[in-house]
Amino acid sequence: MRILISNDDGYLAPGLLALADAMSKIAEVVVVAPERNRSGASNALTLDKPLSVFKAGKNVYFVDGTPSDCVHVAMTGLLDYRPDLVVSGINQGQNMGDDTLYSGTVAAATEGYLFGVPSIAFSQADKGWEHIDDAARFALHLVKDRLGELESPFLLNVNIPNLPYAELKGIRATRLGKRHESEPVIKSVDPRGRPIYWIGPCGEARDGGDGTDFHAVGQGYVSVTPLQVDLTHVRQLEKLQKAWQ
Ligand code: MN
Protein backbone atom coordinates (compact mmCIF):
# COMPACT_ATOMS: atom_id res chain seq x y z
CA MET A 1 0.00 0.00 0.00
CA ARG A 2 1.14 3.54 -0.78
CA ILE A 3 -0.17 6.48 1.26
CA LEU A 4 0.12 10.17 0.42
CA ILE A 5 0.16 12.42 3.48
CA SER A 6 -0.55 16.14 3.60
CA ASN A 7 -1.90 18.68 6.07
CA ASP A 8 -2.54 22.40 6.52
CA ASP A 9 -0.30 23.07 9.54
CA GLY A 10 2.88 22.77 7.48
CA TYR A 11 5.31 19.95 6.79
CA LEU A 12 7.09 20.29 10.15
CA ALA A 13 3.94 20.09 12.30
CA PRO A 14 4.03 17.43 15.04
CA GLY A 15 0.64 16.11 13.89
CA LEU A 16 1.95 15.34 10.42
CA LEU A 17 5.14 13.74 11.74
CA ALA A 18 3.14 11.50 14.11
CA LEU A 19 0.69 10.52 11.34
CA ALA A 20 3.50 9.73 8.88
CA ASP A 21 5.27 7.67 11.51
CA ALA A 22 2.09 5.67 12.24
CA MET A 23 1.19 5.09 8.58
CA SER A 24 4.73 3.96 7.77
CA LYS A 25 4.02 0.84 9.86
CA ILE A 26 1.61 -0.42 7.19
CA ALA A 27 2.52 1.40 3.99
CA GLU A 28 5.07 3.17 1.90
CA VAL A 29 4.54 6.81 2.81
CA VAL A 30 5.17 10.01 0.88
CA VAL A 31 4.65 13.46 2.44
CA VAL A 32 3.71 16.44 0.27
CA ALA A 33 2.70 19.32 2.54
CA PRO A 34 2.72 23.13 2.67
CA GLU A 35 5.95 24.89 3.67
CA ARG A 36 4.12 26.86 6.38
CA ASN A 37 0.87 26.92 8.29
CA ARG A 38 -2.03 27.34 5.86
CA SER A 39 -4.89 26.60 8.26
CA GLY A 40 -8.16 28.00 6.97
CA ALA A 41 -7.01 27.81 3.32
CA SER A 42 -10.07 25.74 2.41
CA ASN A 43 -9.91 24.29 -1.13
CA ALA A 44 -7.86 27.14 -2.63
CA LEU A 45 -5.65 26.34 -5.60
CA THR A 46 -2.81 28.72 -6.53
CA LEU A 47 -3.42 29.83 -10.08
CA ASP A 48 -1.56 33.17 -10.17
CA LYS A 49 2.00 31.86 -9.80
CA PRO A 50 3.94 28.64 -10.34
CA LEU A 51 4.57 26.35 -7.39
CA SER A 52 7.97 25.23 -6.17
CA VAL A 53 8.46 21.78 -4.67
CA PHE A 54 11.38 21.25 -2.28
CA LYS A 55 12.74 17.93 -1.06
CA ALA A 56 13.16 17.84 2.73
CA GLY A 57 14.20 14.20 3.05
CA LYS A 58 13.44 10.75 1.68
CA ASN A 59 9.85 10.85 0.44
CA VAL A 60 9.20 14.23 2.12
CA TYR A 61 8.39 17.27 -0.01
CA PHE A 62 7.15 20.74 0.86
CA VAL A 63 5.42 23.16 -1.46
CA ASP A 64 5.02 26.95 -1.35
CA GLY A 65 1.29 26.56 -1.80
CA THR A 66 -1.95 25.46 -0.20
CA PRO A 67 -2.95 22.01 1.05
CA SER A 68 -5.04 21.48 -2.11
CA ASP A 69 -2.04 22.53 -4.23
CA CYS A 70 0.10 19.90 -2.51
CA VAL A 71 -2.26 17.00 -3.21
CA HIS A 72 -3.06 18.31 -6.69
CA VAL A 73 0.61 18.54 -7.66
CA ALA A 74 1.33 15.13 -6.13
CA MET A 75 -1.54 13.50 -8.04
CA THR A 76 -0.96 15.15 -11.40
CA GLY A 77 2.79 15.18 -11.89
CA LEU A 78 5.05 14.86 -8.87
CA LEU A 79 4.33 11.18 -8.17
CA ASP A 80 4.54 8.67 -10.95
CA TYR A 81 1.76 6.59 -9.37
CA ARG A 82 -1.66 7.09 -7.78
CA PRO A 83 -1.56 6.44 -4.03
CA ASP A 84 -3.99 3.91 -2.54
CA LEU A 85 -5.00 6.35 0.19
CA VAL A 86 -4.62 10.06 1.00
CA VAL A 87 -4.50 11.06 4.66
CA SER A 88 -4.39 14.63 5.92
CA GLY A 89 -3.43 15.95 9.36
CA ILE A 90 -3.34 15.32 12.14
CA ASN A 91 -4.62 18.88 12.47
CA GLN A 92 -4.03 20.92 15.59
CA GLY A 93 -7.62 21.57 16.62
CA GLN A 94 -10.99 20.16 15.70
CA ASN A 95 -12.68 20.41 12.31
CA MET A 96 -16.32 19.76 13.03
CA GLY A 97 -19.61 21.03 11.62
CA ASP A 98 -19.15 24.15 9.50
CA ASP A 99 -15.37 24.12 10.14
CA THR A 100 -15.12 21.57 7.35
CA LEU A 101 -15.85 24.30 4.79
CA TYR A 102 -12.85 26.40 5.82
CA SER A 103 -10.46 23.64 6.81
CA GLY A 104 -7.30 23.09 4.78
CA THR A 105 -6.98 19.70 6.46
CA VAL A 106 -10.31 18.56 5.06
CA ALA A 107 -9.49 20.23 1.72
CA ALA A 108 -6.31 18.20 1.25
CA ALA A 109 -8.33 15.01 1.72
CA THR A 110 -11.08 16.32 -0.55
CA GLU A 111 -8.53 16.90 -3.30
CA GLY A 112 -7.52 13.25 -3.11
CA TYR A 113 -11.16 12.20 -3.20
CA LEU A 114 -11.79 14.35 -6.29
CA PHE A 115 -9.14 12.26 -8.04
CA GLY A 116 -10.98 9.09 -7.05
CA VAL A 117 -8.65 8.08 -4.22
CA PRO A 118 -10.07 7.16 -0.79
CA SER A 119 -9.14 9.99 1.55
CA ILE A 120 -9.28 10.75 5.26
CA ALA A 121 -8.87 14.04 7.16
CA PHE A 122 -7.68 13.68 10.76
CA SER A 123 -7.98 16.40 13.38
CA GLN A 124 -7.30 16.41 17.09
CA ALA A 125 -9.96 18.22 19.07
CA ASP A 126 -8.56 20.75 21.57
CA LYS A 127 -5.28 22.36 20.64
CA GLY A 128 -1.94 21.38 22.12
CA TRP A 129 -0.12 18.25 21.05
CA GLU A 130 -0.16 16.42 24.41
CA HIS A 131 -1.63 13.18 23.10
CA ILE A 132 -0.69 13.38 19.45
CA ASP A 133 0.96 9.95 19.46
CA ASP A 134 -2.26 8.48 20.88
CA ALA A 135 -4.25 10.17 18.10
CA ALA A 136 -1.83 8.79 15.51
CA ARG A 137 -2.17 5.32 17.03
CA PHE A 138 -5.94 5.58 16.66
CA ALA A 139 -5.56 6.81 13.07
CA LEU A 140 -3.50 3.69 12.32
CA HIS A 141 -6.15 1.48 13.94
CA LEU A 142 -8.86 3.14 11.85
CA VAL A 143 -6.98 2.75 8.57
CA LYS A 144 -5.93 -0.82 9.31
CA ASP A 145 -9.03 -2.30 10.90
CA ARG A 146 -12.16 -0.16 10.50
CA LEU A 147 -12.69 0.71 6.83
CA GLY A 148 -14.07 -2.61 5.58
CA GLU A 149 -17.70 -1.40 5.41
CA LEU A 150 -17.03 1.52 3.09
CA GLU A 151 -17.53 1.83 -0.65
CA SER A 152 -14.49 3.22 -2.40
CA PRO A 153 -13.67 5.99 -2.96
CA PHE A 154 -14.71 7.52 0.35
CA LEU A 155 -14.00 10.82 2.07
CA LEU A 156 -13.92 10.71 5.87
CA ASN A 157 -13.64 13.52 8.38
CA VAL A 158 -12.20 12.20 11.63
CA ASN A 159 -11.96 14.11 14.90
CA ILE A 160 -10.05 12.55 17.77
CA PRO A 161 -10.38 13.83 21.36
CA ASN A 162 -7.09 15.01 22.84
CA LEU A 163 -6.91 12.14 25.35
CA PRO A 164 -4.58 9.24 26.15
CA TYR A 165 -5.38 6.20 23.95
CA ALA A 166 -6.82 4.21 26.87
CA GLU A 167 -9.28 7.03 27.63
CA LEU A 168 -10.75 7.18 24.12
CA LYS A 169 -14.21 5.65 24.54
CA GLY A 170 -14.41 4.16 21.06
CA ILE A 171 -15.60 5.23 17.64
CA ARG A 172 -18.88 6.73 16.39
CA ALA A 173 -20.20 7.30 12.87
CA THR A 174 -21.60 10.85 12.94
CA ARG A 175 -23.15 13.62 10.89
CA LEU A 176 -21.76 17.16 10.84
CA GLY A 177 -23.23 19.42 13.49
CA LYS A 178 -23.70 23.15 13.01
CA ARG A 179 -22.11 26.13 14.66
CA HIS A 180 -23.60 29.43 15.75
CA GLU A 181 -22.54 32.46 13.77
CA SER A 182 -18.85 33.36 14.27
CA GLU A 183 -17.85 35.85 16.96
CA PRO A 184 -17.46 39.44 15.69
CA VAL A 185 -14.27 40.57 14.01
CA ILE A 186 -11.76 42.14 16.41
CA LYS A 187 -10.94 45.69 15.42
CA SER A 188 -7.61 47.24 16.29
CA VAL A 189 -5.18 49.86 14.96
CA ASP A 190 -1.84 49.23 13.27
CA PRO A 191 1.32 51.21 14.28
CA ARG A 192 0.52 53.78 11.58
CA GLY A 193 -2.93 54.43 12.96
CA ARG A 194 -4.84 52.53 10.31
CA PRO A 195 -7.67 50.23 11.32
CA ILE A 196 -7.03 46.48 11.16
CA TYR A 197 -9.40 43.59 11.67
CA TRP A 198 -8.75 40.12 13.03
CA ILE A 199 -11.27 37.45 12.09
CA GLY A 200 -12.89 36.43 15.39
CA PRO A 201 -13.25 32.94 16.85
CA CYS A 202 -15.78 30.48 15.47
CA GLY A 203 -19.15 30.13 17.19
CA GLU A 204 -20.11 27.46 19.72
CA ALA A 205 -22.05 24.41 18.56
CA ARG A 206 -25.67 25.23 17.70
CA ASP A 207 -26.56 21.75 16.58
CA GLY A 208 -24.39 19.58 18.80
CA GLY A 209 -27.09 17.04 19.56
CA ASP A 210 -27.03 13.27 19.57
CA GLY A 211 -25.56 11.87 16.35
CA THR A 212 -23.33 14.87 15.59
CA ASP A 213 -19.55 15.08 15.53
CA PHE A 214 -19.66 17.65 18.36
CA HIS A 215 -21.63 15.27 20.56
CA ALA A 216 -19.41 12.23 19.95
CA VAL A 217 -16.18 14.12 20.62
CA GLY A 218 -17.72 15.79 23.69
CA GLN A 219 -18.41 12.31 25.07
CA GLY A 220 -14.83 11.15 24.45
CA TYR A 221 -15.48 9.18 21.25
CA VAL A 222 -13.59 9.43 17.97
CA SER A 223 -16.01 10.95 15.45
CA VAL A 224 -16.00 9.69 11.85
CA THR A 225 -18.19 11.61 9.39
CA PRO A 226 -18.43 10.40 5.80
CA LEU A 227 -18.48 13.48 3.53
CA GLN A 228 -19.57 14.14 -0.04
CA VAL A 229 -18.75 17.02 -2.36
CA ASP A 230 -22.05 17.67 -4.17
CA LEU A 231 -23.47 20.89 -2.67
CA THR A 232 -26.78 20.72 -4.56
CA HIS A 233 -29.75 21.53 -2.32
CA VAL A 234 -32.11 18.89 -3.63
CA ARG A 235 -35.32 20.16 -1.95
CA GLN A 236 -34.82 23.70 -3.29
CA LEU A 237 -33.89 22.32 -6.70
CA GLU A 238 -37.13 20.38 -6.84
CA LYS A 239 -39.10 23.52 -5.91
CA LEU A 240 -37.46 25.52 -8.69
CA GLN A 241 -37.89 22.74 -11.22
CA LYS A 242 -41.58 22.57 -10.37
CA ALA A 243 -42.01 26.35 -10.49
CA TRP A 244 -40.08 26.83 -13.72
CA GLN A 245 -41.18 23.85 -15.75
MN1 MN B 1 -4.53 23.53 10.73
Coordinates of C-alpha atoms and ligand atoms in Angstrom, one line a residue:
M1 CA 0.0 0.0 0.0
R2 CA 1.1 3.5 -0.8
I3 CA -0.2 6.5 1.3
L4 CA 0.1 10.2 0.4
I5 CA 0.2 12.4 3.5
S6 CA -0.5 16.1 3.6
N7 CA -1.9 18.7 6.1
D8 CA -2.5 22.4 6.5
D9 CA -0.3 23.1 9.5
G10 CA 2.9 22.8 7.5
Y11 CA 5.3 19.9 6.8
L12 CA 7.1 20.3 10.1
A13 CA 3.9 20.1 12.3
P14 CA 4.0 17.4 15.0
G15 CA 0.6 16.1 13.9
L16 CA 1.9 15.3 10.4
L17 CA 5.1 13.7 11.7
A18 CA 3.1 11.5 14.1
L19 CA 0.7 10.5 11.3
A20 CA 3.5 9.7 8.9
D21 CA 5.3 7.7 11.5
A22 CA 2.1 5.7 12.2
M23 CA 1.2 5.1 8.6
S24 CA 4.7 4.0 7.8
K25 CA 4.0 0.8 9.9
I26 CA 1.6 -0.4 7.2
A27 CA 2.5 1.4 4.0
E28 CA 5.1 3.2 1.9
V29 CA 4.5 6.8 2.8
V30 CA 5.2 10.0 0.9
V31 CA 4.6 13.5 2.4
V32 CA 3.7 16.4 0.3
A33 CA 2.7 19.3 2.5
P34 CA 2.7 23.1 2.7
E35 CA 6.0 24.9 3.7
R36 CA 4.1 26.9 6.4
N37 CA 0.9 26.9 8.3
R38 CA -2.0 27.3 5.9
S39 CA -4.9 26.6 8.3
G40 CA -8.2 28.0 7.0
A41 CA -7.0 27.8 3.3
S42 CA -10.1 25.7 2.4
N43 CA -9.9 24.3 -1.1
A44 CA -7.9 27.1 -2.6
L45 CA -5.7 26.3 -5.6
T46 CA -2.8 28.7 -6.5
L47 CA -3.4 29.8 -10.1
D48 CA -1.6 33.2 -10.2
K49 CA 2.0 31.9 -9.8
P50 CA 3.9 28.6 -10.3
L51 CA 4.6 26.3 -7.4
S52 CA 8.0 25.2 -6.2
V53 CA 8.5 21.8 -4.7
F54 CA 11.4 21.2 -2.3
K55 CA 12.7 17.9 -1.1
A56 CA 13.2 17.8 2.7
G57 CA 14.2 14.2 3.1
K58 CA 13.4 10.8 1.7
N59 CA 9.8 10.9 0.4
V60 CA 9.2 14.2 2.1
Y61 CA 8.4 17.3 0.0
F62 CA 7.1 20.7 0.9
V63 CA 5.4 23.2 -1.5
D64 CA 5.0 27.0 -1.3
G65 CA 1.3 26.6 -1.8
T66 CA -2.0 25.5 -0.2
P67 CA -3.0 22.0 1.0
S68 CA -5.0 21.5 -2.1
D69 CA -2.0 22.5 -4.2
C70 CA 0.1 19.9 -2.5
V71 CA -2.3 17.0 -3.2
H72 CA -3.1 18.3 -6.7
V73 CA 0.6 18.5 -7.7
A74 CA 1.3 15.1 -6.1
M75 CA -1.5 13.5 -8.0
T76 CA -1.0 15.1 -11.4
G77 CA 2.8 15.2 -11.9
L78 CA 5.1 14.9 -8.9
L79 CA 4.3 11.2 -8.2
D80 CA 4.5 8.7 -11.0
Y81 CA 1.8 6.6 -9.4
R82 CA -1.7 7.1 -7.8
P83 CA -1.6 6.4 -4.0
D84 CA -4.0 3.9 -2.5
L85 CA -5.0 6.3 0.2
V86 CA -4.6 10.1 1.0
V87 CA -4.5 11.1 4.7
S88 CA -4.4 14.6 5.9
G89 CA -3.4 15.9 9.4
I90 CA -3.3 15.3 12.1
N91 CA -4.6 18.9 12.5
Q92 CA -4.0 20.9 15.6
G93 CA -7.6 21.6 16.6
Q94 CA -11.0 20.2 15.7
N95 CA -12.7 20.4 12.3
M96 CA -16.3 19.8 13.0
G97 CA -19.6 21.0 11.6
D98 CA -19.2 24.2 9.5
D99 CA -15.4 24.1 10.1
T100 CA -15.1 21.6 7.3
L101 CA -15.9 24.3 4.8
Y102 CA -12.8 26.4 5.8
S103 CA -10.5 23.6 6.8
G104 CA -7.3 23.1 4.8
T105 CA -7.0 19.7 6.5
V106 CA -10.3 18.6 5.1
A107 CA -9.5 20.2 1.7
A108 CA -6.3 18.2 1.3
A109 CA -8.3 15.0 1.7
T110 CA -11.1 16.3 -0.5
E111 CA -8.5 16.9 -3.3
G112 CA -7.5 13.2 -3.1
Y113 CA -11.2 12.2 -3.2
L114 CA -11.8 14.4 -6.3
F115 CA -9.1 12.3 -8.0
G116 CA -11.0 9.1 -7.1
V117 CA -8.6 8.1 -4.2
P118 CA -10.1 7.2 -0.8
S119 CA -9.1 10.0 1.6
I120 CA -9.3 10.7 5.3
A121 CA -8.9 14.0 7.2
F122 CA -7.7 13.7 10.8
S123 CA -8.0 16.4 13.4
Q124 CA -7.3 16.4 17.1
A125 CA -10.0 18.2 19.1
D126 CA -8.6 20.7 21.6
K127 CA -5.3 22.4 20.6
G128 CA -1.9 21.4 22.1
W129 CA -0.1 18.3 21.1
E130 CA -0.2 16.4 24.4
H131 CA -1.6 13.2 23.1
I132 CA -0.7 13.4 19.5
D133 CA 1.0 9.9 19.5
D134 CA -2.3 8.5 20.9
A135 CA -4.2 10.2 18.1
A136 CA -1.8 8.8 15.5
R137 CA -2.2 5.3 17.0
F138 CA -5.9 5.6 16.7
A139 CA -5.6 6.8 13.1
L140 CA -3.5 3.7 12.3
H141 CA -6.1 1.5 13.9
L142 CA -8.9 3.1 11.9
V143 CA -7.0 2.8 8.6
K144 CA -5.9 -0.8 9.3
D145 CA -9.0 -2.3 10.9
R146 CA -12.2 -0.2 10.5
L147 CA -12.7 0.7 6.8
G148 CA -14.1 -2.6 5.6
E149 CA -17.7 -1.4 5.4
L150 CA -17.0 1.5 3.1
E151 CA -17.5 1.8 -0.6
S152 CA -14.5 3.2 -2.4
P153 CA -13.7 6.0 -3.0
F154 CA -14.7 7.5 0.4
L155 CA -14.0 10.8 2.1
L156 CA -13.9 10.7 5.9
N157 CA -13.6 13.5 8.4
V158 CA -12.2 12.2 11.6
N159 CA -12.0 14.1 14.9
I160 CA -10.0 12.5 17.8
P161 CA -10.4 13.8 21.4
N162 CA -7.1 15.0 22.8
L163 CA -6.9 12.1 25.3
P164 CA -4.6 9.2 26.1
Y165 CA -5.4 6.2 24.0
A166 CA -6.8 4.2 26.9
E167 CA -9.3 7.0 27.6
L168 CA -10.8 7.2 24.1
K169 CA -14.2 5.7 24.5
G170 CA -14.4 4.2 21.1
I171 CA -15.6 5.2 17.6
R172 CA -18.9 6.7 16.4
A173 CA -20.2 7.3 12.9
T174 CA -21.6 10.8 12.9
R175 CA -23.2 13.6 10.9
L176 CA -21.8 17.2 10.8
G177 CA -23.2 19.4 13.5
K178 CA -23.7 23.2 13.0
R179 CA -22.1 26.1 14.7
H180 CA -23.6 29.4 15.7
E181 CA -22.5 32.5 13.8
S182 CA -18.9 33.4 14.3
E183 CA -17.9 35.8 17.0
P184 CA -17.5 39.4 15.7
V185 CA -14.3 40.6 14.0
I186 CA -11.8 42.1 16.4
K187 CA -10.9 45.7 15.4
S188 CA -7.6 47.2 16.3
V189 CA -5.2 49.9 15.0
D190 CA -1.8 49.2 13.3
P191 CA 1.3 51.2 14.3
R192 CA 0.5 53.8 11.6
G193 CA -2.9 54.4 13.0
R194 CA -4.8 52.5 10.3
P195 CA -7.7 50.2 11.3
I196 CA -7.0 46.5 11.2
Y197 CA -9.4 43.6 11.7
W198 CA -8.7 40.1 13.0
I199 CA -11.3 37.5 12.1
G200 CA -12.9 36.4 15.4
P201 CA -13.3 32.9 16.8
C202 CA -15.8 30.5 15.5
G203 CA -19.2 30.1 17.2
E204 CA -20.1 27.5 19.7
A205 CA -22.0 24.4 18.6
R206 CA -25.7 25.2 17.7
D207 CA -26.6 21.7 16.6
G208 CA -24.4 19.6 18.8
G209 CA -27.1 17.0 19.6
D210 CA -27.0 13.3 19.6
G211 CA -25.6 11.9 16.4
T212 CA -23.3 14.9 15.6
D213 CA -19.6 15.1 15.5
F214 CA -19.7 17.7 18.4
H215 CA -21.6 15.3 20.6
A216 CA -19.4 12.2 19.9
V217 CA -16.2 14.1 20.6
G218 CA -17.7 15.8 23.7
Q219 CA -18.4 12.3 25.1
G220 CA -14.8 11.2 24.4
Y221 CA -15.5 9.2 21.2
V222 CA -13.6 9.4 18.0
S223 CA -16.0 10.9 15.5
V224 CA -16.0 9.7 11.9
T225 CA -18.2 11.6 9.4
P226 CA -18.4 10.4 5.8
L227 CA -18.5 13.5 3.5
Q228 CA -19.6 14.1 0.0
V229 CA -18.7 17.0 -2.4
D230 CA -22.0 17.7 -4.2
L231 CA -23.5 20.9 -2.7
T232 CA -26.8 20.7 -4.6
H233 CA -29.8 21.5 -2.3
V234 CA -32.1 18.9 -3.6
R235 CA -35.3 20.2 -1.9
Q236 CA -34.8 23.7 -3.3
L237 CA -33.9 22.3 -6.7
E238 CA -37.1 20.4 -6.8
K239 CA -39.1 23.5 -5.9
L240 CA -37.5 25.5 -8.7
Q241 CA -37.9 22.7 -11.2
K242 CA -41.6 22.6 -10.4
A243 CA -42.0 26.3 -10.5
W244 CA -40.1 26.8 -13.7
Q245 CA -41.2 23.8 -15.7
Ligands
MN1 MN -4.5 23.5 10.7

